[in-house]
Coordinates of C-alpha atoms and ligand atoms in Angstrom, one line a residue:
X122 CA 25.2 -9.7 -0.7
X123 CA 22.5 -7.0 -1.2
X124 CA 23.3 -4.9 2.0
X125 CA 25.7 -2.6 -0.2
X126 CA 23.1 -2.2 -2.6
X127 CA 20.3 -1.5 -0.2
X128 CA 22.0 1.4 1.6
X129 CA 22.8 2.8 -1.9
X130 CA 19.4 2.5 -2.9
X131 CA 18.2 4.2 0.2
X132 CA 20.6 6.9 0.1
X133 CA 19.5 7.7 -3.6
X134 CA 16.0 7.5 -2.4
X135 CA 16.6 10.3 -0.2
X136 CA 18.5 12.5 -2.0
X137 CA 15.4 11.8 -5.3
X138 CA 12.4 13.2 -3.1
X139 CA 14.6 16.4 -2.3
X140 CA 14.0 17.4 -6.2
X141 CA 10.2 17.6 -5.5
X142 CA 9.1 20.8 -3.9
X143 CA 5.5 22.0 -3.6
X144 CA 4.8 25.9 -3.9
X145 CA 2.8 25.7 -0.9
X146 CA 2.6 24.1 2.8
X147 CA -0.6 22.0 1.7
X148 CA 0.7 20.9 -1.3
X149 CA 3.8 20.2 0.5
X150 CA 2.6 17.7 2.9
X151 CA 1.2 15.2 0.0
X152 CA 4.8 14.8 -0.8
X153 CA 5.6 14.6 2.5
X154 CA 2.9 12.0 3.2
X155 CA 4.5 9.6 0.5
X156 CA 8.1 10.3 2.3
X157 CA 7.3 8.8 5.4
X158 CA 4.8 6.2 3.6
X159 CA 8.0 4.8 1.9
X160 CA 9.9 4.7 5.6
X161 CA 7.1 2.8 6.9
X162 CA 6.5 0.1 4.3
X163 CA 10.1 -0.3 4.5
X164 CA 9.4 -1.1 8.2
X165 CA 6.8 -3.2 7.5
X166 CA 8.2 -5.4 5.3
X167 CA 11.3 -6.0 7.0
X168 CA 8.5 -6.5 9.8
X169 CA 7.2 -9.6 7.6
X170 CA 10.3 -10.8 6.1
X171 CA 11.8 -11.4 9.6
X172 CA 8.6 -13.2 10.6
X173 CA 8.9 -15.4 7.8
X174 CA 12.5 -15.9 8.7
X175 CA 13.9 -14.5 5.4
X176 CA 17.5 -15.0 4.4
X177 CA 19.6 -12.2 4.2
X178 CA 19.5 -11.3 0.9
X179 CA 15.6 -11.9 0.6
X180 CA 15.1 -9.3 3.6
X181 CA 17.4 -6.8 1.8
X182 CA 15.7 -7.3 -1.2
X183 CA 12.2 -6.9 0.2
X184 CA 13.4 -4.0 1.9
X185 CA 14.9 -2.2 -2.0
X186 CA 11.1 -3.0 -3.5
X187 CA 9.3 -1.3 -0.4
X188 CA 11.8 2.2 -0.9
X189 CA 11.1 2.0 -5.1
X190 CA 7.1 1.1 -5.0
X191 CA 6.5 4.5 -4.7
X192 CA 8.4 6.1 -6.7
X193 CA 6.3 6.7 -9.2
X194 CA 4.1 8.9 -6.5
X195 CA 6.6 11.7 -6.8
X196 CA 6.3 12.5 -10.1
X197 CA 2.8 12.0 -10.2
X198 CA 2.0 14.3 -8.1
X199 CA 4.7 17.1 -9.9
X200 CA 2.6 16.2 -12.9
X201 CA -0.6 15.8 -12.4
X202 CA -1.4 17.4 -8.7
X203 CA -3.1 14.0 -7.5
X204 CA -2.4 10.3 -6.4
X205 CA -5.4 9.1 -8.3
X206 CA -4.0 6.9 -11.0
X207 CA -7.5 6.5 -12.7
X208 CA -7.9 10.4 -13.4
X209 CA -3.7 10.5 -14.4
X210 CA -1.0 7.5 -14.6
X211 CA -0.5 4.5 -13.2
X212 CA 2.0 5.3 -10.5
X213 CA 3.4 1.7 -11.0
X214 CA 4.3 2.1 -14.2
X215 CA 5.8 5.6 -13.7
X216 CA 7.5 4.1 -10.6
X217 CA 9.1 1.9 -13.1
X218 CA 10.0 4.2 -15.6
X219 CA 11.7 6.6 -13.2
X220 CA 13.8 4.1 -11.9
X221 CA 15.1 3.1 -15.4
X222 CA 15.7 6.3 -16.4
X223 CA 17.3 7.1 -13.2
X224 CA 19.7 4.1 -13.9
X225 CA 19.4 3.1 -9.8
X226 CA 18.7 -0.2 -10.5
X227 CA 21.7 -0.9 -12.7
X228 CA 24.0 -1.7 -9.8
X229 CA 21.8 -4.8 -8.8
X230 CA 22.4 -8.1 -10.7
X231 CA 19.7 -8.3 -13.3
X232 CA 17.5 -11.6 -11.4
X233 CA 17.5 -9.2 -8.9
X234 CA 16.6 -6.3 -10.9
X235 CA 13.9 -8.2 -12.7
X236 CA 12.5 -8.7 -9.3
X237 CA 12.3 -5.5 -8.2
X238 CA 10.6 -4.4 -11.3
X239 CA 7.8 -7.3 -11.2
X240 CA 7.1 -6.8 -7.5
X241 CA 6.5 -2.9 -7.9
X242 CA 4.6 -3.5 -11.5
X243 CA 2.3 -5.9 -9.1
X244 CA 1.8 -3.9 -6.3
X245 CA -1.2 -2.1 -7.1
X246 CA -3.4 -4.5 -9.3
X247 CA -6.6 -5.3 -8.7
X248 CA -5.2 -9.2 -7.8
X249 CA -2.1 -11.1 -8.6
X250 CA -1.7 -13.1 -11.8
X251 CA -1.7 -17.1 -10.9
X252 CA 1.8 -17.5 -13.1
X253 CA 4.1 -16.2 -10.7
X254 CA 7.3 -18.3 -9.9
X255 CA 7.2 -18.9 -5.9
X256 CA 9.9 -15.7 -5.7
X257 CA 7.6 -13.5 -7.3
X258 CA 4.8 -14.7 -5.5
X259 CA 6.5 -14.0 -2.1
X260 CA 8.0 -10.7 -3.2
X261 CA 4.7 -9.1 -4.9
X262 CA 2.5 -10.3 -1.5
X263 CA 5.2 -8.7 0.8
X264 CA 4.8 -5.3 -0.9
X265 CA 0.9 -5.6 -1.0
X266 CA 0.8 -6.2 2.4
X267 CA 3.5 -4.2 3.9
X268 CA 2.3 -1.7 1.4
X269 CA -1.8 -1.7 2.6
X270 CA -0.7 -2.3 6.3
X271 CA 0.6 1.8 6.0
X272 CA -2.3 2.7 3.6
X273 CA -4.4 2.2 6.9
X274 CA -2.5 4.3 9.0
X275 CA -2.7 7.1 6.0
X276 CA -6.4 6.7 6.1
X277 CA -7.4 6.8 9.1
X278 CA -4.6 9.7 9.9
X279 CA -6.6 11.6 7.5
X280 CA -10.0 10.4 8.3
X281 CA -9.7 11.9 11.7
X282 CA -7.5 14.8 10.9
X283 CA -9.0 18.7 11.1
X284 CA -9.4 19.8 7.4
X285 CA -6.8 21.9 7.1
X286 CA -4.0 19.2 8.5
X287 CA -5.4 17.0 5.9
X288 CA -3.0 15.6 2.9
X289 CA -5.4 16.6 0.0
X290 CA -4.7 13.8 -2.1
X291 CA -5.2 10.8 0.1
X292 CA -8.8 10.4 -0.7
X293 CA -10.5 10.9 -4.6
X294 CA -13.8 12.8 -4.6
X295 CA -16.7 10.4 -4.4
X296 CA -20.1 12.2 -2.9
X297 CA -20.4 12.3 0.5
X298 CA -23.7 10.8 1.0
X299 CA -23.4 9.2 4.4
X300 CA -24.3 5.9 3.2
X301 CA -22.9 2.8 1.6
X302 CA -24.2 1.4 -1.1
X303 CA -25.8 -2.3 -1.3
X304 CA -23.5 -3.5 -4.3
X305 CA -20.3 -2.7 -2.2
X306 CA -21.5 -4.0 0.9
X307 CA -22.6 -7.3 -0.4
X308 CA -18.9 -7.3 -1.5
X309 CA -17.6 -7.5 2.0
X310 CA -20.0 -9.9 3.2
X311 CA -19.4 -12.5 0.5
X312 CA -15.9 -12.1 1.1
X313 CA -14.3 -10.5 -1.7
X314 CA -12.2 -7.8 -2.1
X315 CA -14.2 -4.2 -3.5
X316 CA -13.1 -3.0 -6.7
X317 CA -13.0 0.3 -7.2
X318 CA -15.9 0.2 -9.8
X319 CA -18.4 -0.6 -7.4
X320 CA -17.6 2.7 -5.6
X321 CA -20.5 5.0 -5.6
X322 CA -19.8 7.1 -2.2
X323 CA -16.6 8.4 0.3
X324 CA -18.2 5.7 2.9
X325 CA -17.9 2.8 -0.2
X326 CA -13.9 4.0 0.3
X327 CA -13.8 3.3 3.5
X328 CA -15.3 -0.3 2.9
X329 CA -13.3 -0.9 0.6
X330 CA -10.2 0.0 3.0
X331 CA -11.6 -2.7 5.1
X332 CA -12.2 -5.3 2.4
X333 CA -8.4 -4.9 1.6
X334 CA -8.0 -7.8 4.3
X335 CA -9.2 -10.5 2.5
X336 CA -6.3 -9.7 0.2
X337 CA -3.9 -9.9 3.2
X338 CA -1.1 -12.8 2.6
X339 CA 1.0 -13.6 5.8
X340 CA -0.2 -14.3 9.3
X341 CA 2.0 -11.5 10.6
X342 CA 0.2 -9.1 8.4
X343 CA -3.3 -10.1 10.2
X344 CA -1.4 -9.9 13.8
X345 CA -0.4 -6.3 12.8
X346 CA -3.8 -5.2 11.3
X347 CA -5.2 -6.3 14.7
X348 CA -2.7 -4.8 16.7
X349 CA -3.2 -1.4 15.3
X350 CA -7.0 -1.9 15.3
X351 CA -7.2 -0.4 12.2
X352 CA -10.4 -2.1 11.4
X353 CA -12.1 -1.0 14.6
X354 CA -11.7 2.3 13.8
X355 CA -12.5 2.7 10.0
X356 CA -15.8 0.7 11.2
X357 CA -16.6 3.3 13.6
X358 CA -16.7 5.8 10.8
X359 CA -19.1 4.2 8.9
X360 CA -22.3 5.0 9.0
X361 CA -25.0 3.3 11.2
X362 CA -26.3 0.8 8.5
X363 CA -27.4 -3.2 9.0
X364 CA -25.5 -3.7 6.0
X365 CA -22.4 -2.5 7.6
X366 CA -22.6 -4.2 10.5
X367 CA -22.7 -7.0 8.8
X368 CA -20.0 -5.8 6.1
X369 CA -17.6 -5.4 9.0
X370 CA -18.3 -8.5 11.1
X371 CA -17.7 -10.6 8.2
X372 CA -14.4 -9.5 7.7
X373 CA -13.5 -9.7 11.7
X374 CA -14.6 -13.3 11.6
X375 CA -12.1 -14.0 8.7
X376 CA -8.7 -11.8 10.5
X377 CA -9.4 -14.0 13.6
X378 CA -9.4 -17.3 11.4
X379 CA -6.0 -16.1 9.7
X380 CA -4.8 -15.5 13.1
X381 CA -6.1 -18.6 15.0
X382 CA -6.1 -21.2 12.8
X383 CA -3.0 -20.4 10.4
X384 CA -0.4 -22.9 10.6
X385 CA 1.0 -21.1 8.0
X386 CA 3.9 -18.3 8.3
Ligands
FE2_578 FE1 1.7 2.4 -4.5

């Protein structure tokens, strides 16, 4: 059983963060933003792993990969004073590394382990490799999606926040032109997924935010995304462009076809 091991984890996890303190109140709250970002992906995908009626020692496990993903965010930040992996480190990778040299993961078995690893070295890419082993599949799509369902919340949290309540690293810089550009919005309405080279303004972010559903695995995840209504609001910060309209109907039509017609966990 994982249950000893999962409290463990979690109790190491909290007693980690306390290392990392910022010199200043603003700086403060970025690690504090990736505090309770780990509590709630570790909601989430206990969330999806009970919807999917997980054993046991699947849920525990899913619940040990959402506390580690972000690891890696910590020192990061220390380091580099951003959660912008393109202008620093891959926080994956570093989430890795600081596990291993932290030894935390030595008092799973190693399948177990090995798991844990894969899913957080997975949860960030661009898409999934198509040579996972179904395990892997299931463990690195429970962490993407538990993982973006909070990355929404963060978003729009600081989307709508005064200035000075804002975490200053949520968002990179990208000019704020008030528009978004044709090549990201014909993205969304041929239903794919944005990569971040195609982002040419702050609005392109927020598309891309909302394009993040077509990646979206489990019918749960679409029943939560609508729930919150995290799409309604990131539309209504858009700006007032055809394309957009169009951007953001396309991917409303597909949530309510993984909602209605899933017969599919
Ligand atoms: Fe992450």
């Amino acid at each position: 059983m994982l249950k000893k091991q999962l409290l463990q984890i979690s109790t190491w996890f909290d007693s980690f963060v306390t290392a990392f303190k910022a010199e200043s109140a603003q700086e403060q709250r970025n690690y504090d933003l990736k505090i309770e970002h780990t509590a709630k992906v570790r909601n989430n995908i206990e969330l999806l792993a009970d919807s999917l009626l997980l054993p046991a020692d699947k849920r525990a496990l899913a619940s040990i990969i959402a506390i580690c993903h972000d690891v890696g965010r910590f020192p990061q930040y220390a380091k580099y004073g951003t959660f912008n992996d393109a202008t620093s480190v891959n926080h994956a990778a570093l989430a890795i590394q600081t596990l291993k040299s932290e030894g935390i993961l030595q008092i799973l078995d190693e399948v177990s382990r090995d798991m844990v690893i894969q899913s957080i070295a997975l949860h960030n890419v661009f898409l999934l490799p198509d040579n996972l082993c179904p395990d892997e599949l299931l463990f690195a799509r429970l962490i993407r999606d538990a993982d973006k369902l909070d990355i929404w919340r963060v978003l729009i949290e600081y989307c709508t926040a005064q200035p000075e309540e804002r975490a200053s690293a949520v968002v990179w810089e990208l000019p704020d032109t008030g528009l978004c550009s044709d090549a990201a919005i014909n993205e969304v309405i041929n239903g794919r997924m944005i990569n971040r080279s195609v982002l040419s303004s702050a609005d392109d972010f927020k598309l891309l935010q909302i394009s993040w559903a077509y990646d979206l695995n489990f019918k749960e995840t679409f029943v939560q995304l609508s729930e919150h209504g995290y799409i309604d609001t990131l539309a209504g910060l858009l700006p007032d462009q055809n394309g957009c309209h169009g951007a953001v109907s396309a991917v409303r039509s597909f949530i309510k076809s993984r909602i209605v017609g899933a017969s599919y966990l």
